[in-house]
Structures are given as C-alpha cells and as structure tokens.
C-alpha cells in the first residue's frame, strides 16, 4: 500500500454509464471520497477505446471491455498508485466481472466488480458469482461490488441463499 501506517483501504463503486461521457461524476467522486480503489460498472468501453477514459492523476485504470455490440456493460477499476494489486484471471462467465488480488499488510484481499445485464438470468448470475468467490477462496478477505440489476423484493428469487465453499451466503 502507498502508506503502510494507514489502517484502512477505501473502496468505492461508481456505475459510470459511459466513461467517455460520464467524466464529471467520476472526477467529483474521486475528489470527494478519495478512494484507494474505485470499482467501475457500465464503463461502455470496448477493446481499443482506452484513450476515451480520462487520465486521472495518481490512479491507474484497468478494465475488462464490454463484448459484442450491445449497449452498456464493461467493468474496471481505478487503483491509486502505490496500491499493490494484480488482475486475477477467472474463467469467462455471462456476467461482466473483474477481480483483483490486493496485497495488504499480512493479508491478501480479493476485490471484484460485476455487472449483470438484464439479459442474464438472476440464477445464472448467482451461480457465476458463487464460482468466482470460490476461485478467490485463497484470499484472506473478499469484497464484491457491482450492479446486478436484481429486485430483491421479487418473489421469483431463490428462497434460500446459495452458500459458497468458503461459507459466503449469496442472496
């Protein structure tokens, strides 16, 4: 981490709804909250369009491009310089997901961001998240942020939460 005496890691989430047009909200969020890691959903950035993302002083941008011609999608992170984080490659799923392994003093934290397009079923999304959490089970801590487009008041959701191998209840 940039400051080893620092006792916390500030993590945030922004549903950007296009990084090439949602620049103001992004920059205001960074100035106001000063996160160490900002997860980004709906970047709308395709492969090769990284130059459309605003350059932010003291942060590096990593992302997983949206696929196909559909509108929306794409996920990423802005990571403050000095934070030791690496992308963890996981099998491709129906969700837009990106996972990091972040080195903390004496521990490793998994941080993921996920976006579920409404075309992906809730059950498939829960299965995909559960698989990803299980694959990150070697980490000491886990944090998932995202926009899953799920109405938790809908009675069609599974009645019992699904438990991952490491004991995390998912819905």
PDB file of C-alpha atoms in Angstrom:
ATOM      1  CA  UNK A   1       0.000   0.000   0.000  1.00  0.00           C
ATOM      2  CA  UNK A   2       1.085   3.558  -0.526  1.00  0.00           C
ATOM      3  CA  UNK A   3       1.042   4.359   3.177  1.00  0.00           C
ATOM      4  CA  UNK A   4       1.893   1.328   5.356  1.00  0.00           C
ATOM      5  CA  UNK A   5       0.755   3.120   8.526  1.00  0.00           C
ATOM      6  CA  UNK A   6      -2.705   3.604   7.049  1.00  0.00           C
ATOM      7  CA  UNK A   7      -5.261   1.435   8.849  1.00  0.00           C
ATOM      8  CA  UNK A   8      -7.933   1.138   6.180  1.00  0.00           C
ATOM      9  CA  UNK A   9      -8.420   0.632   2.479  1.00  0.00           C
ATOM     10  CA  UNK A  10     -11.100   2.908   0.999  1.00  0.00           C
ATOM     11  CA  UNK A  11     -13.086   1.104  -1.690  1.00  0.00           C
ATOM     12  CA  UNK A  12     -15.921   2.574  -3.729  1.00  0.00           C
ATOM     13  CA  UNK A  13     -18.230   1.786  -6.629  1.00  0.00           C
ATOM     14  CA  UNK A  14     -19.438   4.003  -9.451  1.00  0.00           C
ATOM     15  CA  UNK A  15     -21.893   2.998 -12.146  1.00  0.00           C
ATOM     16  CA  UNK A  16     -20.393   5.286 -14.766  1.00  0.00           C
ATOM     17  CA  UNK A  17     -22.882   4.678 -17.590  1.00  0.00           C
ATOM     18  CA  UNK A  18     -20.096   5.564 -20.045  1.00  0.00           C
ATOM     19  CA  UNK A  19     -16.650   6.722 -19.010  1.00  0.00           C
ATOM     20  CA  UNK A  20     -16.242   8.778 -22.163  1.00  0.00           C
ATOM     21  CA  UNK A  21     -19.280  10.955 -21.294  1.00  0.00           C
ATOM     22  CA  UNK A  22     -19.586  10.482 -17.510  1.00  0.00           C
ATOM     23  CA  UNK A  23     -16.279  12.164 -16.715  1.00  0.00           C
ATOM     24  CA  UNK A  24     -17.649  14.838 -14.362  1.00  0.00           C
ATOM     25  CA  UNK A  25     -19.282  12.353 -11.981  1.00  0.00           C
ATOM     26  CA  UNK A  26     -16.139  10.219 -11.992  1.00  0.00           C
ATOM     27  CA  UNK A  27     -13.817  13.102 -11.148  1.00  0.00           C
ATOM     28  CA  UNK A  28     -16.159  14.512  -8.482  1.00  0.00           C
ATOM     29  CA  UNK A  29     -16.423  11.071  -6.843  1.00  0.00           C
ATOM     30  CA  UNK A  30     -12.638  10.726  -6.743  1.00  0.00           C
ATOM     31  CA  UNK A  31     -12.169  14.200  -5.256  1.00  0.00           C
ATOM     32  CA  UNK A  32     -14.975  13.856  -2.709  1.00  0.00           C
ATOM     33  CA  UNK A  33     -14.346  10.324  -1.437  1.00  0.00           C
ATOM     34  CA  UNK A  34     -10.635   9.803  -2.227  1.00  0.00           C
ATOM     35  CA  UNK A  35     -10.932   6.021  -2.633  1.00  0.00           C
ATOM     36  CA  UNK A  36      -7.863   3.821  -2.848  1.00  0.00           C
ATOM     37  CA  UNK A  37      -9.750   1.604  -5.287  1.00  0.00           C
ATOM     38  CA  UNK A  38     -12.817   2.648  -7.263  1.00  0.00           C
ATOM     39  CA  UNK A  39     -14.751  -0.153  -8.959  1.00  0.00           C
ATOM     40  CA  UNK A  40     -16.447   0.926 -12.178  1.00  0.00           C
ATOM     41  CA  UNK A  41     -19.536  -0.619 -13.755  1.00  0.00           C
ATOM     42  CA  UNK A  42     -21.008   0.098 -17.170  1.00  0.00           C
ATOM     43  CA  UNK A  43     -17.842   1.689 -18.499  1.00  0.00           C
ATOM     44  CA  UNK A  44     -19.160   1.204 -22.046  1.00  0.00           C
ATOM     45  CA  UNK A  45     -15.513   0.976 -23.136  1.00  0.00           C
ATOM     46  CA  UNK A  46     -14.739  -1.505 -25.902  1.00  0.00           C
ATOM     47  CA  UNK A  47     -11.338  -3.037 -26.570  1.00  0.00           C
ATOM     48  CA  UNK A  48      -9.106  -0.387 -28.126  1.00  0.00           C
ATOM     49  CA  UNK A  49     -11.098   2.575 -26.746  1.00  0.00           C
ATOM     50  CA  UNK A  50      -8.985   3.059 -23.621  1.00  0.00           C
ATOM     51  CA  UNK A  51      -7.908   6.521 -24.839  1.00  0.00           C
ATOM     52  CA  UNK A  52     -11.508   7.698 -24.249  1.00  0.00           C
ATOM     53  CA  UNK A  53     -11.071   7.190 -20.497  1.00  0.00           C
ATOM     54  CA  UNK A  54      -9.926  10.352 -18.728  1.00  0.00           C
ATOM     55  CA  UNK A  55      -6.418  10.209 -17.324  1.00  0.00           C
ATOM     56  CA  UNK A  56      -6.608  10.613 -13.545  1.00  0.00           C
ATOM     57  CA  UNK A  57      -3.540  11.759 -11.622  1.00  0.00           C
ATOM     58  CA  UNK A  58      -2.265   9.181  -9.102  1.00  0.00           C
ATOM     59  CA  UNK A  59      -4.538   6.390 -10.411  1.00  0.00           C
ATOM     60  CA  UNK A  60      -4.144   3.638 -12.970  1.00  0.00           C
ATOM     61  CA  UNK A  61      -7.071   2.273 -14.968  1.00  0.00           C
ATOM     62  CA  UNK A  62      -7.633  -1.410 -15.663  1.00  0.00           C
ATOM     63  CA  UNK A  63     -10.721  -2.866 -17.239  1.00  0.00           C
ATOM     64  CA  UNK A  64     -12.486  -5.703 -18.940  1.00  0.00           C
ATOM     65  CA  UNK A  65     -14.019  -4.381 -22.140  1.00  0.00           C
ATOM     66  CA  UNK A  66     -17.667  -4.852 -22.922  1.00  0.00           C
ATOM     67  CA  UNK A  67     -18.314  -7.512 -25.503  1.00  0.00           C
ATOM     68  CA  UNK A  68     -20.386  -7.515 -28.655  1.00  0.00           C
ATOM     69  CA  UNK A  69     -22.431  -4.636 -29.964  1.00  0.00           C
ATOM     70  CA  UNK A  70     -24.778  -4.371 -27.015  1.00  0.00           C
ATOM     71  CA  UNK A  71     -25.138  -1.087 -25.223  1.00  0.00           C
ATOM     72  CA  UNK A  72     -23.833  -0.872 -21.673  1.00  0.00           C
ATOM     73  CA  UNK A  73     -21.537  -3.247 -19.883  1.00  0.00           C
ATOM     74  CA  UNK A  74     -17.844  -3.237 -19.239  1.00  0.00           C
ATOM     75  CA  UNK A  75     -16.208  -3.152 -15.809  1.00  0.00           C
ATOM     76  CA  UNK A  76     -12.973  -1.826 -14.417  1.00  0.00           C
ATOM     77  CA  UNK A  77     -11.062  -0.280 -11.561  1.00  0.00           C
ATOM     78  CA  UNK A  78      -9.202   2.917 -10.853  1.00  0.00           C
ATOM     79  CA  UNK A  79      -6.403   1.971  -8.459  1.00  0.00           C
ATOM     80  CA  UNK A  80      -4.412   4.562  -6.551  1.00  0.00           C
ATOM     81  CA  UNK A  81      -0.692   4.480  -7.320  1.00  0.00           C
ATOM     82  CA  UNK A  82       1.174   2.595  -4.606  1.00  0.00           C
ATOM     83  CA  UNK A  83      -1.599   0.034  -4.046  1.00  0.00           C
ATOM     84  CA  UNK A  84      -0.247  -3.421  -4.884  1.00  0.00           C
ATOM     85  CA  UNK A  85      -2.991  -5.080  -6.914  1.00  0.00           C
ATOM     86  CA  UNK A  86      -2.996  -7.549  -9.751  1.00  0.00           C
ATOM     87  CA  UNK A  87      -5.733  -8.822 -12.006  1.00  0.00           C
ATOM     88  CA  UNK A  88      -6.852 -12.362 -11.258  1.00  0.00           C
ATOM     89  CA  UNK A  89      -7.831 -14.153 -14.457  1.00  0.00           C
ATOM     90  CA  UNK A  90     -11.019 -16.164 -13.941  1.00  0.00           C
ATOM     91  CA  UNK A  91     -12.998 -18.226 -16.447  1.00  0.00           C
ATOM     92  CA  UNK A  92     -15.341 -16.190 -18.634  1.00  0.00           C
ATOM     93  CA  UNK A  93     -18.964 -16.013 -17.476  1.00  0.00           C
ATOM     94  CA  UNK A  94     -22.232 -14.429 -18.591  1.00  0.00           C
ATOM     95  CA  UNK A  95     -21.521 -11.526 -16.225  1.00  0.00           C
ATOM     96  CA  UNK A  96     -19.080  -8.724 -16.835  1.00  0.00           C
ATOM     97  CA  UNK A  97     -16.658  -9.365 -13.937  1.00  0.00           C
ATOM     98  CA  UNK A  98     -13.150  -8.346 -12.997  1.00  0.00           C
ATOM     99  CA  UNK A  99     -11.277  -9.476  -9.883  1.00  0.00           C
ATOM    100  CA  UNK A 100      -8.170  -8.142  -8.168  1.00  0.00           C
ATOM    101  CA  UNK A 101      -5.833  -9.585  -5.590  1.00  0.00           C
ATOM    102  CA  UNK A 102      -4.774  -6.685  -3.368  1.00  0.00           C
ATOM    103  CA  UNK A 103      -1.744  -7.022  -1.113  1.00  0.00           C
ATOM    104  CA  UNK A 104      -2.459  -5.747   2.402  1.00  0.00           C
ATOM    105  CA  UNK A 105      -0.078  -5.837   5.361  1.00  0.00           C
ATOM    106  CA  UNK A 106      -0.035  -9.551   6.235  1.00  0.00           C
ATOM    107  CA  UNK A 107      -3.029 -10.475   4.076  1.00  0.00           C
ATOM    108  CA  UNK A 108      -4.450 -10.704   0.575  1.00  0.00           C
ATOM    109  CA  UNK A 109      -7.860  -9.274  -0.268  1.00  0.00           C
ATOM    110  CA  UNK A 110      -9.993 -10.263  -3.251  1.00  0.00           C
ATOM    111  CA  UNK A 111     -11.911  -7.333  -4.700  1.00  0.00           C
ATOM    112  CA  UNK A 112     -14.347  -7.958  -7.506  1.00  0.00           C
ATOM    113  CA  UNK A 113     -16.723  -5.888  -9.540  1.00  0.00           C
ATOM    114  CA  UNK A 114     -19.590  -7.377 -11.518  1.00  0.00           C
ATOM    115  CA  UNK A 115     -22.308  -6.112 -13.827  1.00  0.00           C
ATOM    116  CA  UNK A 116     -25.320  -8.237 -14.778  1.00  0.00           C
ATOM    117  CA  UNK A 117     -27.043  -7.237 -17.994  1.00  0.00           C
ATOM    118  CA  UNK A 118     -30.772  -7.829 -17.724  1.00  0.00           C
ATOM    119  CA  UNK A 119     -30.428 -10.469 -20.463  1.00  0.00           C
ATOM    120  CA  UNK A 120     -28.588 -12.747 -17.974  1.00  0.00           C
ATOM    121  CA  UNK A 121     -30.867 -14.664 -15.598  1.00  0.00           C
ATOM    122  CA  UNK A 122     -30.617 -13.988 -11.876  1.00  0.00           C
ATOM    123  CA  UNK A 123     -29.929 -17.673 -11.230  1.00  0.00           C
ATOM    124  CA  UNK A 124     -27.040 -17.689 -13.723  1.00  0.00           C
ATOM    125  CA  UNK A 125     -25.664 -14.511 -12.147  1.00  0.00           C
ATOM    126  CA  UNK A 126     -25.754 -16.056  -8.661  1.00  0.00           C
ATOM    127  CA  UNK A 127     -24.039 -19.203  -9.980  1.00  0.00           C
ATOM    128  CA  UNK A 128     -21.351 -17.123 -11.731  1.00  0.00           C
ATOM    129  CA  UNK A 129     -20.685 -15.032  -8.621  1.00  0.00           C
ATOM    130  CA  UNK A 130     -20.545 -18.130  -6.435  1.00  0.00           C
ATOM    131  CA  UNK A 131     -17.983 -19.736  -8.772  1.00  0.00           C
ATOM    132  CA  UNK A 132     -15.841 -16.593  -8.744  1.00  0.00           C
ATOM    133  CA  UNK A 133     -15.962 -16.255  -4.955  1.00  0.00           C
ATOM    134  CA  UNK A 134     -14.936 -19.906  -4.646  1.00  0.00           C
ATOM    135  CA  UNK A 135     -11.988 -19.362  -7.012  1.00  0.00           C
ATOM    136  CA  UNK A 136     -10.838 -16.435  -4.848  1.00  0.00           C
ATOM    137  CA  UNK A 137     -11.128 -18.530  -1.676  1.00  0.00           C
ATOM    138  CA  UNK A 138      -7.355 -18.476  -1.096  1.00  0.00           C
ATOM    139  CA  UNK A 139      -7.586 -14.780  -0.156  1.00  0.00           C
ATOM    140  CA  UNK A 140      -7.935 -13.714   3.482  1.00  0.00           C
ATOM    141  CA  UNK A 141     -10.723 -11.230   2.745  1.00  0.00           C
ATOM    142  CA  UNK A 142     -13.215 -10.719  -0.076  1.00  0.00           C
ATOM    143  CA  UNK A 143     -15.280  -7.786  -1.280  1.00  0.00           C
ATOM    144  CA  UNK A 144     -17.658  -7.790  -4.243  1.00  0.00           C
ATOM    145  CA  UNK A 145     -19.129  -4.572  -5.611  1.00  0.00           C
ATOM    146  CA  UNK A 146     -21.436  -4.294  -8.547  1.00  0.00           C
ATOM    147  CA  UNK A 147     -24.664  -3.572 -10.307  1.00  0.00           C
ATOM    148  CA  UNK A 148     -26.542  -6.840 -10.523  1.00  0.00           C
ATOM    149  CA  UNK A 149     -29.887  -5.381 -11.664  1.00  0.00           C
ATOM    150  CA  UNK A 150     -31.757  -7.559  -9.173  1.00  0.00           C
ATOM    151  CA  UNK A 151     -35.007  -6.561  -7.489  1.00  0.00           C
ATOM    152  CA  UNK A 152     -34.657  -8.186  -4.068  1.00  0.00           C
ATOM    153  CA  UNK A 153     -38.416  -7.793  -3.484  1.00  0.00           C
ATOM    154  CA  UNK A 154     -39.196 -10.089  -6.417  1.00  0.00           C
ATOM    155  CA  UNK A 155     -40.582 -13.407  -5.181  1.00  0.00           C
ATOM    156  CA  UNK A 156     -39.016 -15.279  -8.128  1.00  0.00           C
ATOM    157  CA  UNK A 157     -35.609 -15.171  -6.441  1.00  0.00           C
ATOM    158  CA  UNK A 158     -34.333 -18.361  -4.824  1.00  0.00           C
ATOM    159  CA  UNK A 159     -35.843 -18.742  -1.338  1.00  0.00           C
ATOM    160  CA  UNK A 160     -32.606 -19.893   0.252  1.00  0.00           C
ATOM    161  CA  UNK A 161     -29.231 -18.252  -0.212  1.00  0.00           C
ATOM    162  CA  UNK A 162     -26.579 -20.191  -2.066  1.00  0.00           C
ATOM    163  CA  UNK A 163     -23.537 -20.876   0.101  1.00  0.00           C
ATOM    164  CA  UNK A 164     -20.099 -20.801  -1.475  1.00  0.00           C
ATOM    165  CA  UNK A 165     -17.354 -23.186  -0.377  1.00  0.00           C
ATOM    166  CA  UNK A 166     -15.876 -20.591   1.960  1.00  0.00           C
ATOM    167  CA  UNK A 167     -19.205 -20.017   3.689  1.00  0.00           C
ATOM    168  CA  UNK A 168     -20.316 -16.818   1.973  1.00  0.00           C
ATOM    169  CA  UNK A 169     -24.077 -16.574   1.529  1.00  0.00           C
ATOM    170  CA  UNK A 170     -25.010 -15.238  -1.894  1.00  0.00           C
ATOM    171  CA  UNK A 171     -28.573 -13.911  -1.851  1.00  0.00           C
TER     172      UNK A 171
END
